[in-house]
Amino acid sequence: SEPDDRTHCTVKGNFVICHLIPHVIMQRGNCPHLRISTLGMSVGNAQLLAGLVDSGQVGQLSVIVSLYFQRVDKDTTFSKVMAILEGKARVTVARSHAKVILIPTERGDFYVFEGSSNLRSSDNIEQLLIVNDRETHNHHAGWMKELESNE
């Protein structure tokens, strides 16, 4: 996807949006600061993200998860995800239902994934919009930074 391209997708329930992140990085270059907002996250996706940080493909990782995820899965998935991401990501818990992934690359791309998919399975049809646009990236990075600073 070149700057200003837009790709609209409808994906099946077995699609894992997190798998797109290393694909973009492989194709377009390392990501200085990966930002993600999701309702919840699986252990497998947390491991994938931690691996990207460990390998140096992602410089900084900021993740916003929902307060709902923390409360409902506190003693199970949430605590495991937090243990995996400890020391690798800044995790903010907020009253958020937003699902956005921001992947700026060293080549000057500003990928934004907006959709209904969380970073855990739902076994549902999901919609996704992929854009490579600095303005859209900066818009989402702004409110994400604000949530992080209110933590």
Tab-separated table of C-alpha atoms in Angstrom:
chain	number	residue	atom	x	y	z
A	1	SER	CA	0.000	0.000	0.000
A	2	GLU	CA	1.405	3.350	-1.034
A	3	PRO	CA	0.726	6.649	0.751
A	4	ASP	CA	-2.952	7.613	0.669
A	5	ASP	CA	-4.038	4.116	-0.483
A	6	ARG	CA	-7.133	2.716	1.226
A	7	THR	CA	-7.980	-0.968	1.434
A	8	HIS	CA	-11.381	-2.094	2.729
A	9	CYS	CA	-11.645	-5.701	3.893
A	10	THR	CA	-14.207	-8.058	5.306
A	11	VAL	CA	-12.524	-11.029	6.946
A	12	LYS	CA	-13.657	-14.378	8.327
A	13	GLY	CA	-13.593	-15.249	12.016
A	14	ASN	CA	-10.378	-17.243	11.732
A	15	PHE	CA	-8.422	-14.183	10.522
A	16	VAL	CA	-5.810	-12.961	13.043
A	17	ILE	CA	-5.210	-9.236	12.568
A	18	CYS	CA	-2.057	-9.333	14.687
A	19	HIS	CA	-0.385	-11.474	12.000
A	20	LEU	CA	-0.479	-8.469	9.658
A	21	ILE	CA	1.933	-6.516	11.859
A	22	PRO	CA	5.091	-8.581	11.227
A	23	HIS	CA	4.101	-8.862	7.560
A	24	VAL	CA	4.003	-5.068	7.172
A	25	ILE	CA	7.308	-4.707	9.017
A	26	MET	CA	8.949	-7.374	6.844
A	27	GLN	CA	7.761	-5.667	3.665
A	28	ARG	CA	8.188	-2.008	4.635
A	29	GLY	CA	10.860	-1.844	7.380
A	30	ASN	CA	11.105	-1.711	11.145
A	31	CYS	CA	8.561	0.176	13.230
A	32	PRO	CA	9.950	2.825	15.620
A	33	HIS	CA	6.764	2.946	17.751
A	34	LEU	CA	3.909	0.473	17.385
A	35	ARG	CA	0.656	1.647	18.993
A	36	ILE	CA	-2.356	-0.594	19.489
A	37	SER	CA	-5.795	-0.078	20.983
A	38	THR	CA	-7.870	-3.219	21.507
A	39	LEU	CA	-10.610	-4.490	23.770
A	40	GLY	CA	-8.591	-7.569	24.706
A	41	MET	CA	-5.666	-9.679	23.608
A	42	SER	CA	-4.743	-13.344	23.457
A	43	VAL	CA	-1.609	-14.803	25.013
A	44	GLY	CA	-0.372	-15.804	21.528
A	45	ASN	CA	-0.700	-12.252	20.213
A	46	ALA	CA	1.080	-10.864	23.286
A	47	GLN	CA	3.933	-13.306	22.600
A	48	LEU	CA	4.086	-12.216	18.951
A	49	LEU	CA	4.301	-8.542	19.958
A	50	ALA	CA	6.931	-9.230	22.628
A	51	GLY	CA	8.964	-11.094	20.010
A	52	LEU	CA	8.860	-8.092	17.667
A	53	VAL	CA	10.261	-5.917	20.458
A	54	ASP	CA	12.902	-8.506	21.411
A	55	SER	CA	14.046	-8.806	17.786
A	56	GLY	CA	14.367	-5.034	17.402
A	57	GLN	CA	11.728	-4.874	14.664
A	58	VAL	CA	9.628	-2.678	16.973
A	59	GLY	CA	11.387	0.044	18.933
A	60	GLN	CA	8.629	0.988	21.372
A	61	LEU	CA	5.306	-0.735	21.971
A	62	SER	CA	2.271	1.017	23.474
A	63	VAL	CA	-0.921	-0.968	24.024
A	64	ILE	CA	-4.300	0.268	25.240
A	65	VAL	CA	-6.622	-2.454	26.524
A	66	SER	CA	-10.129	-2.153	27.824
A	67	LEU	CA	-11.021	-1.903	31.478
A	68	TYR	CA	-13.561	-4.617	30.637
A	69	PHE	CA	-10.721	-6.983	29.626
A	70	GLN	CA	-8.923	-6.286	32.895
A	71	ARG	CA	-12.030	-6.887	35.014
A	72	VAL	CA	-13.455	-9.930	33.243
A	73	ASP	CA	-10.187	-11.779	32.561
A	74	LYS	CA	-8.175	-10.441	35.518
A	75	ASP	CA	-7.117	-13.817	36.903
A	76	THR	CA	-6.728	-15.554	33.549
A	77	THR	CA	-5.778	-14.096	30.172
A	78	PHE	CA	-5.238	-10.498	31.331
A	79	SER	CA	-2.625	-11.450	33.940
A	80	LYS	CA	-0.811	-13.719	31.466
A	81	VAL	CA	-0.755	-10.990	28.801
A	82	MET	CA	0.546	-8.461	31.329
A	83	ALA	CA	3.330	-10.841	32.396
A	84	ILE	CA	4.409	-11.378	28.780
A	85	LEU	CA	4.424	-7.657	27.979
A	86	GLU	CA	6.128	-6.587	31.217
A	87	GLY	CA	9.256	-4.620	30.378
A	88	LYS	CA	8.437	-4.746	26.664
A	89	ALA	CA	5.343	-2.533	26.356
A	90	ARG	CA	3.623	0.370	27.964
A	91	VAL	CA	0.147	-1.004	28.694
A	92	THR	CA	-2.675	1.396	29.491
A	93	VAL	CA	-6.013	0.166	30.816
A	94	ALA	CA	-8.837	2.503	29.835
A	95	ARG	CA	-12.548	2.679	29.187
A	96	SER	CA	-11.998	2.107	25.488
A	97	HIS	CA	-13.673	-0.006	22.845
A	98	ALA	CA	-11.479	1.311	19.994
A	99	LYS	CA	-9.641	-1.134	17.743
A	100	VAL	CA	-6.775	0.632	16.000
A	101	ILE	CA	-3.224	-0.414	15.087
A	102	LEU	CA	-0.619	2.197	14.093
A	103	ILE	CA	2.494	0.997	12.256
A	104	PRO	CA	4.827	3.788	11.176
A	105	THR	CA	7.864	2.385	9.385
A	106	GLU	CA	11.456	3.522	8.985
A	107	ARG	CA	10.723	3.925	5.248
A	108	GLY	CA	8.248	6.712	5.995
A	109	ASP	CA	4.971	4.789	5.920
A	110	PHE	CA	2.138	5.532	8.350
A	111	TYR	CA	-0.055	2.421	8.332
A	112	VAL	CA	-3.346	2.566	10.189
A	113	PHE	CA	-5.615	-0.444	10.686
A	114	GLU	CA	-9.127	0.511	11.826
A	115	GLY	CA	-11.747	-2.147	12.326
A	116	SER	CA	-13.816	-4.336	14.540
A	117	SER	CA	-11.138	-6.962	15.250
A	118	ASN	CA	-9.590	-7.303	18.673
A	119	LEU	CA	-6.247	-8.962	19.255
A	120	ARG	CA	-8.017	-12.142	20.289
A	121	SER	CA	-10.319	-14.461	18.421
A	122	SER	CA	-14.007	-13.764	18.122
A	123	ASP	CA	-14.982	-16.286	15.447
A	124	ASN	CA	-17.028	-13.548	13.768
A	125	ILE	CA	-16.888	-11.727	10.469
A	126	GLU	CA	-14.935	-8.494	10.995
A	127	GLN	CA	-14.395	-5.349	8.935
A	128	LEU	CA	-11.059	-3.655	8.442
A	129	LEU	CA	-9.830	-0.467	6.784
A	130	ILE	CA	-6.104	-0.179	6.038
A	131	VAL	CA	-4.682	3.217	5.136
A	132	ASN	CA	-1.162	4.533	4.705
A	133	ASP	CA	-1.717	8.131	5.762
A	134	ARG	CA	0.264	10.393	8.092
A	135	GLU	CA	-2.749	12.575	9.047
A	136	THR	CA	-4.890	9.585	10.040
A	137	HIS	CA	-1.952	8.072	11.941
A	138	ASN	CA	-1.323	11.309	13.830
A	139	HIS	CA	-5.018	11.690	14.677
A	140	HIS	CA	-5.122	8.269	16.341
A	141	ALA	CA	-1.685	8.673	17.948
A	142	GLY	CA	-2.964	11.895	19.552
A	143	TRP	CA	-5.886	10.381	21.436
A	144	MET	CA	-3.826	7.300	22.314
A	145	LYS	CA	-1.102	9.488	23.857
A	146	GLU	CA	-3.780	11.374	25.789
A	147	LEU	CA	-5.164	8.134	27.250
A	148	GLU	CA	-1.651	7.015	28.188
A	149	SER	CA	-0.927	10.311	29.965
A	150	ASN	CA	-4.182	10.070	31.954
A	151	GLU	CA	-3.178	6.685	33.338
